Every structure is written in structure tokens, then in C-alpha cells.
Short mmCIF file of C-alpha atoms in Angstrom, two decimals:
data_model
loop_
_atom_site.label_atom_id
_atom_site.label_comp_id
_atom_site.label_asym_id
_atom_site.label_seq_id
_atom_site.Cartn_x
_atom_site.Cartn_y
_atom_site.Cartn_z
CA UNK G 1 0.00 0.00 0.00
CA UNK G 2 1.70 3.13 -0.93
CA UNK G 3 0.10 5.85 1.98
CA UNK G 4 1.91 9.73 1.96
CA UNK G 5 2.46 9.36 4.95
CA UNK G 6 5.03 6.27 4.62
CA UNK G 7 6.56 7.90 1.64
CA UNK G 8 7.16 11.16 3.78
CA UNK G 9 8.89 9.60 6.50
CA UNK G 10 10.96 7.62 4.30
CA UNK G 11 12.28 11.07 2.99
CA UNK G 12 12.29 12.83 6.14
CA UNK G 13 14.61 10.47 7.89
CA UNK G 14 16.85 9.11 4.59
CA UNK G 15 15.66 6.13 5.05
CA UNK G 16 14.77 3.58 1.95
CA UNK G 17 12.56 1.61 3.58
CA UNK G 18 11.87 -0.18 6.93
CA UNK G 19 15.40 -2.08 7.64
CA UNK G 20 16.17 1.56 10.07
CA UNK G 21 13.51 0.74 12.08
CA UNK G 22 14.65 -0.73 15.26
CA UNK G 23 18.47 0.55 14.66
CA UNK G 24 19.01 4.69 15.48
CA UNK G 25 17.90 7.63 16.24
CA UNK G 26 16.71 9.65 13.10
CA UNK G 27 14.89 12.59 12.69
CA UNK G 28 13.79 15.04 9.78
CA UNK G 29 10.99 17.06 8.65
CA UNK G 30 7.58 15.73 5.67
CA UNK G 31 7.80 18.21 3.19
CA UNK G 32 4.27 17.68 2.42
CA UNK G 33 2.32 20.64 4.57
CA UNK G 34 -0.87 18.99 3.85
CA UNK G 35 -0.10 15.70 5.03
CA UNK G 36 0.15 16.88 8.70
CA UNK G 37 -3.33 18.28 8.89
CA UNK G 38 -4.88 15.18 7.10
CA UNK G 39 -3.75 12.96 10.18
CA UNK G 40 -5.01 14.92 12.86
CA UNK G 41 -6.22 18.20 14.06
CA UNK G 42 -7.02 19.43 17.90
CA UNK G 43 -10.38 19.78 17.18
CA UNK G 44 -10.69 16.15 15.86
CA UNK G 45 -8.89 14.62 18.77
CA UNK G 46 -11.52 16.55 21.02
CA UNK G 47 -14.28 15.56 18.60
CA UNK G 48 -13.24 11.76 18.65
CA UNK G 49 -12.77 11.85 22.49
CA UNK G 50 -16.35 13.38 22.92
CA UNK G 51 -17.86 10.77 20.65
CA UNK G 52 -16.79 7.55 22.35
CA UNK G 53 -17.33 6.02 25.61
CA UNK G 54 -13.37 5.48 27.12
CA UNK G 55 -11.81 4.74 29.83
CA UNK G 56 -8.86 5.37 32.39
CA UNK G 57 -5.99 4.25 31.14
CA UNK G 58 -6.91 4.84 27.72
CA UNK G 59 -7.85 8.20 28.39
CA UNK G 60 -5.53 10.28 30.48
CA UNK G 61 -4.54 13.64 31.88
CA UNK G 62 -2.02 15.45 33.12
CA UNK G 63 -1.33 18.44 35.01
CA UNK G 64 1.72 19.89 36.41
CA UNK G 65 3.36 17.24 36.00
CA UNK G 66 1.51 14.64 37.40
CA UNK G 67 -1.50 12.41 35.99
CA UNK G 68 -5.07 13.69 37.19
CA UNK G 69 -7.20 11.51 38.71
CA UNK G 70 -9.71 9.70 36.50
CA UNK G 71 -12.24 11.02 38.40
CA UNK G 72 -11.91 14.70 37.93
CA UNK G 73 -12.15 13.60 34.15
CA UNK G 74 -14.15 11.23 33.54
CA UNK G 75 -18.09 10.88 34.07
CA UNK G 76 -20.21 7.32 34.64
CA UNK G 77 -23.58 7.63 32.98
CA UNK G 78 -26.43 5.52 33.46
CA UNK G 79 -28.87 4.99 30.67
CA UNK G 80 -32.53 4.37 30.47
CA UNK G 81 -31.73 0.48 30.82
CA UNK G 82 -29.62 1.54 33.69
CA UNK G 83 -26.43 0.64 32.33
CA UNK G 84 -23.08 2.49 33.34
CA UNK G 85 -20.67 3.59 30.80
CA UNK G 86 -17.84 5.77 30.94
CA UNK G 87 -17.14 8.98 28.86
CA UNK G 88 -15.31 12.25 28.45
CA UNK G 89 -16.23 14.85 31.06
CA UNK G 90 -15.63 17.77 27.86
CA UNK G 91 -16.01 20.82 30.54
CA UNK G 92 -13.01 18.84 33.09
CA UNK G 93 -11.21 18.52 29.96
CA UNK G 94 -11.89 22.15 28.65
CA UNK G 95 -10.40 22.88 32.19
CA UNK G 96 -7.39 20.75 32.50
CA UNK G 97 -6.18 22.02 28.92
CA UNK G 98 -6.89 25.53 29.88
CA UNK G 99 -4.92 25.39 33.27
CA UNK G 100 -2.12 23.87 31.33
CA UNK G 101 -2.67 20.08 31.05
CA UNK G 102 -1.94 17.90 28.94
CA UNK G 103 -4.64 14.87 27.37
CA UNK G 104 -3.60 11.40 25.76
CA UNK G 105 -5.67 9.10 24.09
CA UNK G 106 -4.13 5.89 23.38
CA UNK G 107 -5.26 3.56 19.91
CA UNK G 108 -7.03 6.44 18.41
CA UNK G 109 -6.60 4.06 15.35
CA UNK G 110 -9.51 2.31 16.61
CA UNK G 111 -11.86 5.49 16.17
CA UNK G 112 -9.96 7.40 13.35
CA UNK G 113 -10.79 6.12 10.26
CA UNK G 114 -7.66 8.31 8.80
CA UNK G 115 -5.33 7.13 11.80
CA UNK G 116 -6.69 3.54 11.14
CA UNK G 117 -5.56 3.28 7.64
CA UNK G 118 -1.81 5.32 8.65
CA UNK G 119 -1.55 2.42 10.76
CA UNK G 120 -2.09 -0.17 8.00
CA UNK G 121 0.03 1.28 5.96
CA UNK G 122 2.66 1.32 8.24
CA UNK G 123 2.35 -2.26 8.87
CA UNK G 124 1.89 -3.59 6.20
CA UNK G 125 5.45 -1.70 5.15
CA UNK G 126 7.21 -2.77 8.72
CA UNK G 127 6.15 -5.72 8.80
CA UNK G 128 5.07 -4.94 12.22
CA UNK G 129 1.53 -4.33 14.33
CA UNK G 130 1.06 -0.58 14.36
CA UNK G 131 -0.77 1.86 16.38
CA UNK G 132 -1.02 5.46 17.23
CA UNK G 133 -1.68 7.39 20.15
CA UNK G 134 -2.45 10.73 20.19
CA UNK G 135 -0.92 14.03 22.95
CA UNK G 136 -2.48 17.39 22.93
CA UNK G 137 -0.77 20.03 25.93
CA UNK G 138 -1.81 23.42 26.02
CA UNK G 139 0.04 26.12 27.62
CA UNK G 140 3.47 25.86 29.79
CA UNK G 141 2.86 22.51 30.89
CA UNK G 142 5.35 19.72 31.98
CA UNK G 143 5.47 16.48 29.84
CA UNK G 144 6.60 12.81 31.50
CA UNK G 145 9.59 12.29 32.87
CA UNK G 146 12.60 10.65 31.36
CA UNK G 147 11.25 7.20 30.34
CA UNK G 148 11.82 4.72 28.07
CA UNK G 149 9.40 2.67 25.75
CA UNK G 150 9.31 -1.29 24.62
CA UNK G 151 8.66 -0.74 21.42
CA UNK G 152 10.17 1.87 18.23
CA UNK G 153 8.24 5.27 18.30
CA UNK G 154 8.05 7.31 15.42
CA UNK G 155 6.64 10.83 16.55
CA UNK G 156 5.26 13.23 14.25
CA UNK G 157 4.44 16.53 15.29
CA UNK G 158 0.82 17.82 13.77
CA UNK G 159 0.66 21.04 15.47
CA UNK G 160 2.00 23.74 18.09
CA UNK G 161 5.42 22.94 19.41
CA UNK G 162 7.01 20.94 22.13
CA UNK G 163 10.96 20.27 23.18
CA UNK G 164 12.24 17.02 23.34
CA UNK G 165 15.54 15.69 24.65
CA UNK G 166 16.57 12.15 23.45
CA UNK G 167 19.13 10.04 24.68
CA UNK G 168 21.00 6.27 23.68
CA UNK G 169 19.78 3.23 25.76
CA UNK G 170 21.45 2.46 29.29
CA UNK G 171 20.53 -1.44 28.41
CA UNK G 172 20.90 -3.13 25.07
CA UNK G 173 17.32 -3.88 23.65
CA UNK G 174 15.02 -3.61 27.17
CA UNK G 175 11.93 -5.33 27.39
CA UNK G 176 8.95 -5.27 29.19
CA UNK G 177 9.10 -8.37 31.10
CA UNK G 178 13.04 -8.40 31.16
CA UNK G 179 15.86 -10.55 33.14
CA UNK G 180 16.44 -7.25 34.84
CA UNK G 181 15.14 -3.50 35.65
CA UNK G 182 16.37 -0.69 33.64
CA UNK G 183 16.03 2.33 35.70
CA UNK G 184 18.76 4.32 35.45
CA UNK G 185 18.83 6.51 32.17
CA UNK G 186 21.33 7.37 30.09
CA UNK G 187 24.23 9.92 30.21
CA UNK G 188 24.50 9.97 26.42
CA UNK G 189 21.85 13.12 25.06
CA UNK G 190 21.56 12.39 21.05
CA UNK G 191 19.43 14.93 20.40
CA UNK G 192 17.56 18.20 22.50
CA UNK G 193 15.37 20.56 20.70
CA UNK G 194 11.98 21.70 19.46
CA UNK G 195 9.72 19.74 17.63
CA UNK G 196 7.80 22.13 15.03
CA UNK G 197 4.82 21.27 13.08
CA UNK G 198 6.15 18.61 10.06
CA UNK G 199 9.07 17.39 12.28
CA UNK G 200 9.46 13.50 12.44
CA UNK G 201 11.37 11.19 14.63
CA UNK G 202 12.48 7.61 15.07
CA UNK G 203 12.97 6.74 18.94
CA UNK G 204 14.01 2.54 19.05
CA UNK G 205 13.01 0.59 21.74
CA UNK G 206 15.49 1.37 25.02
CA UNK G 207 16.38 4.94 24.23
CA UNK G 208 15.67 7.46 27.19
CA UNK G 209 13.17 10.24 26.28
CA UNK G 210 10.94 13.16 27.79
CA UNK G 211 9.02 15.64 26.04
CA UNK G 212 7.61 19.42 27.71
CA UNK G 213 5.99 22.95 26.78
CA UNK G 214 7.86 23.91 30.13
CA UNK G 215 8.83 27.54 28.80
CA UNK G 216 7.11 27.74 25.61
CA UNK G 217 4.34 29.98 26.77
CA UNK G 218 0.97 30.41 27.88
CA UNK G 219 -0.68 30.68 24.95
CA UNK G 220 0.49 28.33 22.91
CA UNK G 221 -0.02 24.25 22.15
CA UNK G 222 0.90 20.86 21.32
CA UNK G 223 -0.55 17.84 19.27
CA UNK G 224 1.83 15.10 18.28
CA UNK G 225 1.01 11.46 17.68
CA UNK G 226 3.38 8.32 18.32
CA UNK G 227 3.29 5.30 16.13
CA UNK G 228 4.17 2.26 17.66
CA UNK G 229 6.11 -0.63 16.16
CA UNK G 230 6.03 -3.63 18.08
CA UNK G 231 8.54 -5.74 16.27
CA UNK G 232 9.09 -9.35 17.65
CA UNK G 233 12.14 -10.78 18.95
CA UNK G 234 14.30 -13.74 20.03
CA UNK G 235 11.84 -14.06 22.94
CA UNK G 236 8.86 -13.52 21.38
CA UNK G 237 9.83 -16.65 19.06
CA UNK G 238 10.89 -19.14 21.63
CA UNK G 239 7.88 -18.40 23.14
CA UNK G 240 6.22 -19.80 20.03
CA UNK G 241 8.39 -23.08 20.09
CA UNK G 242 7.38 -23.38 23.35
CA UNK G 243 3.36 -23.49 22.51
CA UNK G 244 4.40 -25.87 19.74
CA UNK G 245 6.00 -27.85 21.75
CA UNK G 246 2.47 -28.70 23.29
CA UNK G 247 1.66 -30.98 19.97
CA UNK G 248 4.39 -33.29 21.30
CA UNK G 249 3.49 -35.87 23.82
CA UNK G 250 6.93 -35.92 25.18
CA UNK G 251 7.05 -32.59 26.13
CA UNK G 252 3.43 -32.79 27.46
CA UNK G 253 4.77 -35.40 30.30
CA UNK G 254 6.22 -34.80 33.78
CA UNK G 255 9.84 -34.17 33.78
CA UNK G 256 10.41 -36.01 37.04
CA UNK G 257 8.24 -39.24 36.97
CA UNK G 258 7.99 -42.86 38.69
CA UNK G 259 10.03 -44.41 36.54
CA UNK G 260 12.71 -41.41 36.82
CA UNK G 261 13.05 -38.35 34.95
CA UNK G 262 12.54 -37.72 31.57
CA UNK G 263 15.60 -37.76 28.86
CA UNK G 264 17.01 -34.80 28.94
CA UNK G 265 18.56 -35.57 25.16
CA UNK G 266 15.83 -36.45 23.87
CA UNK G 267 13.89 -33.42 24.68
CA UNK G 268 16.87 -31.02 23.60
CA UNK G 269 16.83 -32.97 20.51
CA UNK G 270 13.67 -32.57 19.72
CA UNK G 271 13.85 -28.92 20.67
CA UNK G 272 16.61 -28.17 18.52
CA UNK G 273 14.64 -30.23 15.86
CA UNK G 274 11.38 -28.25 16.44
CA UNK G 275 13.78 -24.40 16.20
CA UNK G 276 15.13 -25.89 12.84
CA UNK G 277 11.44 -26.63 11.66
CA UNK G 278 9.78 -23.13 12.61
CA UNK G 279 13.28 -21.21 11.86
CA UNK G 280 12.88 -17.26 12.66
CA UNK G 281 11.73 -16.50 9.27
CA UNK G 282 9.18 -18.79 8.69
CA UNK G 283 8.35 -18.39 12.42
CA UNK G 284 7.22 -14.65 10.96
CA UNK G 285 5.85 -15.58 7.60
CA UNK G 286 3.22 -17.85 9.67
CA UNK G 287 2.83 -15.01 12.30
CA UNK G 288 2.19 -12.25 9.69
CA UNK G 289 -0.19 -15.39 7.45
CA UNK G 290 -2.60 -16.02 10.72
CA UNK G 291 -2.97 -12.80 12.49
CA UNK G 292 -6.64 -11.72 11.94
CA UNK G 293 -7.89 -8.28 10.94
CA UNK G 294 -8.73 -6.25 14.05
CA UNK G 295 -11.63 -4.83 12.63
CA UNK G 296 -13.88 -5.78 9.30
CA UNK G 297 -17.01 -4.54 8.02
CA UNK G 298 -19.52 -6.59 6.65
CA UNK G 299 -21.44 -6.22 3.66
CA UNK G 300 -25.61 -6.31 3.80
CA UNK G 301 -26.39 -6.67 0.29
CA UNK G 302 -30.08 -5.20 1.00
CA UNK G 303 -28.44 -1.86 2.23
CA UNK G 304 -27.18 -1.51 -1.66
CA UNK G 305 -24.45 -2.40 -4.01
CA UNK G 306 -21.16 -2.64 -2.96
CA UNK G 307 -19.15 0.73 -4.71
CA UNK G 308 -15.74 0.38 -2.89
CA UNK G 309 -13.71 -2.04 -1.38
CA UNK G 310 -10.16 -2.24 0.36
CA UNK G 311 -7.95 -5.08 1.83
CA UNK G 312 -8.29 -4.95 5.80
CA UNK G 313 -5.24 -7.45 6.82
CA UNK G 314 -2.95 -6.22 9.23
CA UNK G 315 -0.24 -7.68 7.14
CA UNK G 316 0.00 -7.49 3.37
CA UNK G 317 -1.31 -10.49 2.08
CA UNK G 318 1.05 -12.88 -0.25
CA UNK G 319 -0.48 -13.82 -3.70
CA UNK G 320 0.91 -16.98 -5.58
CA UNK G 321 0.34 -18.26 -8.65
CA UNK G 322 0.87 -22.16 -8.91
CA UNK G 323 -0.46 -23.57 -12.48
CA UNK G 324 -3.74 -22.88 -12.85
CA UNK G 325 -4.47 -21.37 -9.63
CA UNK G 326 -3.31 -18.69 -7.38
CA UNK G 327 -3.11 -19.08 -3.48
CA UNK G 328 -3.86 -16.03 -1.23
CA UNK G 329 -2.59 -16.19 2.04
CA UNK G 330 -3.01 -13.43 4.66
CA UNK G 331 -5.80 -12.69 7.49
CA UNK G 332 -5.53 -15.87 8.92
CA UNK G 333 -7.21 -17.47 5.91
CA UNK G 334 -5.68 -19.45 2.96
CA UNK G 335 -7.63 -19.57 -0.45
CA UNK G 336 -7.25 -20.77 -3.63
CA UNK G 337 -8.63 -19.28 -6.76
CA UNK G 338 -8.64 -19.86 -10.51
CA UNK G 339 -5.74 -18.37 -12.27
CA UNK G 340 -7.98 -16.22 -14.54
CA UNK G 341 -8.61 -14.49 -10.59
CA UNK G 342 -5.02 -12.93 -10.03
CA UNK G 343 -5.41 -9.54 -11.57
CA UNK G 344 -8.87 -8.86 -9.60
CA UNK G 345 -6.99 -10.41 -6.46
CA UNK G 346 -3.92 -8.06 -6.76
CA UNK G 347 -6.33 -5.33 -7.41
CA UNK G 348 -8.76 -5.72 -4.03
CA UNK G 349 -5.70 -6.84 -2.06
CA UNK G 350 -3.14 -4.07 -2.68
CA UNK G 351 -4.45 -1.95 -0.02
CA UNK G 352 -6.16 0.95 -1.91
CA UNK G 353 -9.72 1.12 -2.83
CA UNK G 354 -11.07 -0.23 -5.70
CA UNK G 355 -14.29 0.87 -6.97
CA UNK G 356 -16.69 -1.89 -8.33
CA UNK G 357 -18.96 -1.26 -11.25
CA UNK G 358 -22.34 -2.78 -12.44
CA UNK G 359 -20.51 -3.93 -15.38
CA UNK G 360 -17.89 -6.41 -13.98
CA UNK G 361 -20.03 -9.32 -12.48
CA UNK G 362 -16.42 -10.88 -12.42
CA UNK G 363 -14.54 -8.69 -10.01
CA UNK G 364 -17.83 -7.86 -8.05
CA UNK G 365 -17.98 -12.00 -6.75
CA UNK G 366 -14.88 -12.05 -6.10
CA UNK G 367 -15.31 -8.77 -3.87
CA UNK G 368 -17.97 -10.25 -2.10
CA UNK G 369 -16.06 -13.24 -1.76
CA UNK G 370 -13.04 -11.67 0.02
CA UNK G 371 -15.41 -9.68 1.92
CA UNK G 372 -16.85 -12.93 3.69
CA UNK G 373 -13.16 -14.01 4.07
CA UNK G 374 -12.13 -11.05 6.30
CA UNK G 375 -9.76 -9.63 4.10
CA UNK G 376 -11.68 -7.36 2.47
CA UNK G 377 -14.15 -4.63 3.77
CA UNK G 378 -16.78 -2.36 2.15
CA UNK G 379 -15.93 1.38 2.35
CA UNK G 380 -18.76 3.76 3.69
CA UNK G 381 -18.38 7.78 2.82
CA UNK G 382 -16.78 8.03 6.28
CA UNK G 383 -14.23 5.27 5.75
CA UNK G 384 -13.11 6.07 2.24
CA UNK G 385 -12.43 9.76 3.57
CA UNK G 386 -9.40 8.08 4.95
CA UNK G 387 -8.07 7.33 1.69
CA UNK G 388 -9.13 10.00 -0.46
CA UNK G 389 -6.01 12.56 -1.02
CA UNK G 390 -3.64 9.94 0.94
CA UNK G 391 -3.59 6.51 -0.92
CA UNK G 392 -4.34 6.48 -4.57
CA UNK G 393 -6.87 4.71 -5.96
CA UNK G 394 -6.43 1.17 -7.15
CA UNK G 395 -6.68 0.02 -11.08
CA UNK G 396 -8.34 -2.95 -12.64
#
């Protein structure tokens, strides 16, 4: 899927493709003005937050420093059948931006349609699951403290200002659950400065950051939004040997039994046998093949025709021909279709929209078709918005 945004942050950090990711810090600026509006605007953010029904710690706040209390933000509601949900208190928001606060919402993916499809894009060119969360601070207000994060941010700044002061990792490639506790930061400051409207960066996983309006101003802002890459790693995959491991009876049994304890060699053997089968690579391959779509929408054909349609993988899905047929494999799903299929396949598949017409029964059933697969989704007005101006249509 070729998105702006992907191309832009290729040429605003040099890079010619994803194999950065992951590697150093890297920043630059998207020389596309537009692009930066087209994400995100304060307004939206406050828009989206006011439309949904979240919760703490999705939604958060921040004020001097410290987080606010969920309470002093968010309401409970009861509704006619007397069920609670939680939302947005807009007024305690209103007030907590206007004293200086600062307001996160995390996966705004899941309610942006435009966010949504950055996110795609960006994972379906990582290779990685990608989401975004969103930071709008208003006035001279403090940011979080020195901190770093488990995954690879890249940070794009939408609007306003804020500073920024990056520095190198204090332990090589830190995890979440880890064999020890990084807490001490860094000595090593890459980079300190001001983040302007169009700026991008690249923070890996490990490095030491923090992020403030602390002497900017009163009457100025912020809105930035973080992309997360979680890539996988040597951990990640021997936990998958060890859930395949469960197929084998062996490794099923006690290790210390009645009749003594198991073989040791044998085990390791079959271990080693088992890394050699499911090998890092195809280890990913089979990860990126069977991870579902988060979201799909279905098509009612009594609410009209279908008019467009776009692949909803998380992972760009690999088309093979073999003779007379041609296997798709992505979503979780493996199909095989007739040969003469390919150039509709490729078509639906590549990520943009395709718009169906009355006139090509052909490419219509095979819409449908991928459409009851999960890989495909119809695209309302709202949902196409995300595309228009930002991924190009596709061609039949």
C-alpha cells in the first residue's frame, strides 16, 4: 500500500525503507504541509474523544506534571436500561487544557478512520503491528519524565510545538518483562530541541526520552502522535516453540516421573529439531499469514451495491500463482482461486480502494467473496475519507 504518509517519512529520515527501524535515532521534517493536517487536528482529537465512551488508562490527563485523577475527568452515565458507561467529562477537559494540562488518548486508530488506515500502511510496510496514540498540551505545561518505551516510536508533530531531549539506551534492547530492571537513564543526550509542526522522529526501543511545553508559553499548544512498532524478537519466538511444543506428547509429560526423569537428550533434541522446523523466518511468515484483521465490516447486500472495497489485513497479504491457480494467504485465511482471478486479487488486495462497477459481475464476486473471508471490507463515505487525497486509488 503506498500511503503519503510512509513515503514522507521515508524522505524525512533518509531512510529507503523499513530495515532503520529498530536501529538509530533519526529525525527530519515531511515536506508535504498537507499531510500533517490530514492525520489529525485538535479539534478532531476533542471531537473523537467526545464521541466515544473510554476509559482510564486509555484516556488520560495530566497536570503539572503529574497524571489527574480519572475522576476529575471522567463521568459514569447511566442509561434508560440503567447501564453504566464511561465517557469524556468535555467541561473537566476544557479545564485541564486551559490550566495547562496535557490529554492522551491511546489507539485512536480504533476510532480514526484516517489514523486507522496510517496504521495499516505502516504495517503492512514494517512488517510490524502498528498503532497510534495521540498528545495534545496546552500552555506551559510539563510532559513525563525521562522514560523509556518497549517498542520503536516514530513521533510526528501535527501542530504547536514541544521540546524534546533524546538520549542512547542504558541497556541493550530492554523489554517489558526483562531478566532485569532498567532504571537508570542514560548519560548519552543524542538529540535536544523543538519539535515544530512537520518534524518526524524515530525513537528505538530502550532509548531514554521526555518531552515538555515547560517555557514555551501560555498561549500556545501541542498535538503530536506516536506510532508504535512492536517488532518481535528472540523471545517472542521461543515463546512460540514453546506453545508448539504442546503438539508433542513428550514434552506434554512430567519431567520427574515414577520411573525417573525424563531424557534430557531427547527433549533437547527434539527442541533443537522443532527451532530448525519453525526457523525465525518462517516463524514470521506464519505469524504475519494467521494474524486476523482487528476490525472488518460486513457487507448487507439489501443496504445496496457494494461501490468500494479495500484489503483490511494487518499484514499485506502474499499472492501466488501455482499452475492454474493462485493461493492467497493473509488474514488468517488461505484460499485458492482460478488463475484467470489474479489480476482482480492483486487489485482488491493491494491496499487501496477499488471501486466496483455494475458492469464487472467478475470482479464484483470475487469482492464479495473476500469480503466474507475477512480480508476485504466495504468502504462507507466516512471510511473512504481516509483514503481520499492519501492513498491512490487502485486500477483494474
Amino acid at each position: 500500500m503506498e500511503h503519503r504518509l510512509v513515503t514522507g517519512i521515508e524522505k524525512a529520515l533518509g531512510w529507503g525503507g523499513p530495515g532503520p527501524v529498530g536501529t538509530a535515532f533519526a529525525r527530519g521534517h515531511l515536506a508535504d504541509p498537507d499531510l500533517i493536517t490530514r492525520l489529525m487536528t485538535p479539534n478532531r482529537l476533542l471531537e473523537t474523544i467526545r464521541h466515544r465512551h473510554l476509559a482510564n488508562p486509555q484516556l488520560r490527563c495530566y497536570a503539572e506534571g503529574d497524571e489527574v485523577h480519572p475522576s476529575l475527568f471522567l463521568s459514569t452515565n447511566v442509561n434508560r436500561r440503567r447501564q453504566a458507561v464511561s465517557q469524556a467529562d468535555m467541561a473537566a477537559l476544557g479545564r485541564i487544557l486551559n490550566g495547562g494540562g496535557t490529554v492522551v488518548l491511546d489507539h485512536v486508530d480504533f476510532f480514526d478512520p484516517t489514523l486507522e488506515v496510517a496504521c495499516r500502511a505502516l504495517g503492512w510496510w514494517s512488517g510490524e503491528l502498528t498503532s497510534a496514540n495521540a498528545y495534545l498540551a496546552v500552555g506551559d505545561t510539563d510532559g513525563f519524565n525521562l522514560h523509556w518505551d518497549d517498542h520503536d516510536v516514530i513521533a510526528v508533530q501535527l501542530s504547536g510545538e514541544k521540546s524534546w531531549e533524546v538520549r542512547g539506551p542504558s541497556r541493550p534492547a530492554p523489554m517489558y518483562r526483562d531478566a532485569e530492571r532498567n532504571l537508570t537513564p542514560s548519560e548519552e543526550v543524542l538529540w535536544k530541541g523543538t519539535m515544530r509542526a512537520g518534524d518526524v522522529m524515530h525513537i528505538p526501543r530502550g532509548f531514554w526520552h521526555t518531552a515538555t511545553r515547560i517555557g514555551s508559553g501560555d498561549d500556545g499548544h501541542s498535538l503530536h502522535v506516536t506510532f508504535g512498532l512492536t517488532k518481535r524478537t528472540g523471545v517472542t519466538w521461543a515463546n512460540f516453540l514453546s506453545d508448539a511444543a504442546r503438539a508433542d506428547e513428550d514434552f506434554r509429560m512430567d519431567l520427574e516421573r515414577s520411573d525417573g526423569t525424563a531424557d534430557g537428550a531427547v527433549l533437547a533434541a527434539k527442541l533443537t529439531d522443532l527451532a530448525r522446523e519453525y526457523d525465525p523466518k518462517r516463524y514470521l511468515a506464519e505469524l504475519r499469514a494467521n494474524t486476523p484483521p482487528a476490525r472488518h465490516m460486513p457487507h448487507i447486500p439489501v443496504f445496496g451495491p457494494l461501490e468500494y472495497v479495500a484489503a483490511v489485513t494487518e499484514f499485506e497479504p502474499v499472492i501466488t500463482p501455482s499452475g492454474d491457480t493462485v493461493q492467497v494467504v493473509g488474514g488468517g485465511k488461505r484460499l485458492t482461486f482460478h488463475g484467470r482471478a489474479e489480476p482482480g486479487l492483486r487489485s482488491l488486495l493491494s491496499g487501496h480502494p477499488v471501486r466496483l462497477s455494475d458492469n464487472d459481475e467478475d470482479l464484483n464476486t470475487l469482492a464479495e467473496h473476500l469480503i466474507q473471508e475477512g480480508l476485504c471490507a466495504p468502504l462507507t463515505a466516512e471510511s473512504l475519507s481516509a483514503y481520499t487525497g492519501l492513498v491512490t486509488p487502485g486500477t483494474y
